[in-house]
Coordinates of C-alpha atoms in Angstrom, one line a residue:
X1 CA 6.5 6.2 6.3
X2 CA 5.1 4.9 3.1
X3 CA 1.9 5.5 2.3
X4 CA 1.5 1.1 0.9
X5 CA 3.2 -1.6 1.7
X6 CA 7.1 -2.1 -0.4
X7 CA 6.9 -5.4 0.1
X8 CA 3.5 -7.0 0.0
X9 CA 4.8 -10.3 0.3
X10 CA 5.7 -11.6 3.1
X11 CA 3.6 -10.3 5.7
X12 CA 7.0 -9.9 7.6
X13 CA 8.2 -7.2 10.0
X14 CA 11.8 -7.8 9.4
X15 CA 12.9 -8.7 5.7
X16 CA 16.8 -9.4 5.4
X17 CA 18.4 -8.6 2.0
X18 CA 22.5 -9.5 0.6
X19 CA 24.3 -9.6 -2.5
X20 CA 24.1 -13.0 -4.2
X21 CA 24.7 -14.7 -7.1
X22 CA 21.9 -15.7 -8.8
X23 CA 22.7 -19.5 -9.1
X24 CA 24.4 -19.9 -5.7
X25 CA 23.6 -19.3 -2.1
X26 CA 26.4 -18.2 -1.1
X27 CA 26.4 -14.3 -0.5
X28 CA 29.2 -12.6 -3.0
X29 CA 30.0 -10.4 1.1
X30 CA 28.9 -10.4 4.5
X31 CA 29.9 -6.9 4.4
X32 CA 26.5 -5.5 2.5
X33 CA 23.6 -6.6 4.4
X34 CA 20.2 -4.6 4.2
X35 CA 17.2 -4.9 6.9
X36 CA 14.0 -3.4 6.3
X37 CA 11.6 -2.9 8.4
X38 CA 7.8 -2.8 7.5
X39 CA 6.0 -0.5 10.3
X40 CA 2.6 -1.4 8.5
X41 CA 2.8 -5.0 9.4
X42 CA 3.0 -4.4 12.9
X43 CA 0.6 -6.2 14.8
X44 CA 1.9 -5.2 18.5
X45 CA -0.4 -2.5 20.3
X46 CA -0.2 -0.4 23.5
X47 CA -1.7 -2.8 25.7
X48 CA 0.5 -6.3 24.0
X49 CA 3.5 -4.3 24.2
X50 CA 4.7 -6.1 27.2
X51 CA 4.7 -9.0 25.4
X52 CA 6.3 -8.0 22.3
X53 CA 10.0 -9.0 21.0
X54 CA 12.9 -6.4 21.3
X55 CA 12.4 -5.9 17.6
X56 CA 8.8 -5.2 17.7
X57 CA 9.0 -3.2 20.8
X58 CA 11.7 -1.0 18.8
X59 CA 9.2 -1.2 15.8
X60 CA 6.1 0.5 18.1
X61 CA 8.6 2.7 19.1
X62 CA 9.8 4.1 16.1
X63 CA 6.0 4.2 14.7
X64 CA 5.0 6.5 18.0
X65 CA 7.3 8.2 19.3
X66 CA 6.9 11.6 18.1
X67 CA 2.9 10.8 19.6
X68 CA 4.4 10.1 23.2
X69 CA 6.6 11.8 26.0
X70 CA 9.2 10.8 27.5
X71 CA 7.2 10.2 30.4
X72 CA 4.5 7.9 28.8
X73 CA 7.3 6.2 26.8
X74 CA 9.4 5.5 30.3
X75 CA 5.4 4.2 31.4
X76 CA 5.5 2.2 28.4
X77 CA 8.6 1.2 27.6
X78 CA 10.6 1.3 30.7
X79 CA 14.4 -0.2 29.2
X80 CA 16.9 1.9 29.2
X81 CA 17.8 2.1 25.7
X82 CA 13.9 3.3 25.1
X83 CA 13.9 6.0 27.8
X84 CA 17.5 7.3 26.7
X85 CA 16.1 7.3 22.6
X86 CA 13.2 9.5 24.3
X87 CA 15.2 11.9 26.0
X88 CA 17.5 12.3 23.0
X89 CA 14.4 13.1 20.7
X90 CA 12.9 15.4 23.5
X91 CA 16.2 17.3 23.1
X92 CA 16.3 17.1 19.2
X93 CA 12.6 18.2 18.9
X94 CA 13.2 21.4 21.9
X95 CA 16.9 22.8 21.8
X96 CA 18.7 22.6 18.9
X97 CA 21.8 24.1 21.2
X98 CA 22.1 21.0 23.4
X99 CA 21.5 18.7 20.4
X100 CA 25.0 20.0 18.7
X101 CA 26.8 19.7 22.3
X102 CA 25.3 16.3 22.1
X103 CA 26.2 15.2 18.6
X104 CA 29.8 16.8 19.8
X105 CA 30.4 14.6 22.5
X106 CA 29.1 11.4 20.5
X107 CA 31.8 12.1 17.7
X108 CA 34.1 12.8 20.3
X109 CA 33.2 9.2 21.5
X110 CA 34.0 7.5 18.4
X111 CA 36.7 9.2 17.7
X112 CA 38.6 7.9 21.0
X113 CA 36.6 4.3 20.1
X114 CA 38.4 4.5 16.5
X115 CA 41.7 5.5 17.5
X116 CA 42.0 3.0 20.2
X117 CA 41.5 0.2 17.4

């Protein structure tokens, strides 16, 4: 995390950057697209996460999840995609043994994903 803000200006979340040329609006590829996202203009808290988007609710996440459990995130965040990131992290943080089975069977999973293609 970055000790001051990379962008100042806007006071956005999200900022969206692509390859253009400088005299047209058309982007030179769709291909290269970069998103940024600025923790330190998140305005979401424990108690108006509820009410949050997705983005900001992955946002809060990402900014406290090595302060929560997976038990207060699963309290907090109770959508599957939060409570799985959790465990994952749990596992990361606790048994490095069951992180490399893990990462095993993920590449194993994209292997079969890219040879299917």
């Amino acid at each position: 995390m970055l000790a001051s803000h990379l962008f100042p200006e806007p006071q956005a979340l999200k900022l969206h950057f692509e390859l253009r040329h400088d005299s047209q609006s058309a982007p030179l590829s769709d291909l290269l697209q970069i998103y940024v996202l600025q923790l330190s203009h998140l305005q979401v808290t424990e108690e108006t996460l509820s009410t949050a988007t997705p983005l900001e609710r992955w946002a809060w996440f990402l900014q406290h999840a090595s302060e929560l459990s997976p038990e207060q995130v699963a309290r907090l965040l109770p959508d599957q995609p939060f409570t799985q990131a959790a465990e994952i992290l749990e596992l990361i943080t606790h048994n490095p043994q069951q992180l490399a089975e893990y990462n095993a069977r993920l590449k194993a999973k994209h292997n079969e994903t890219a040879h299917m293609l």
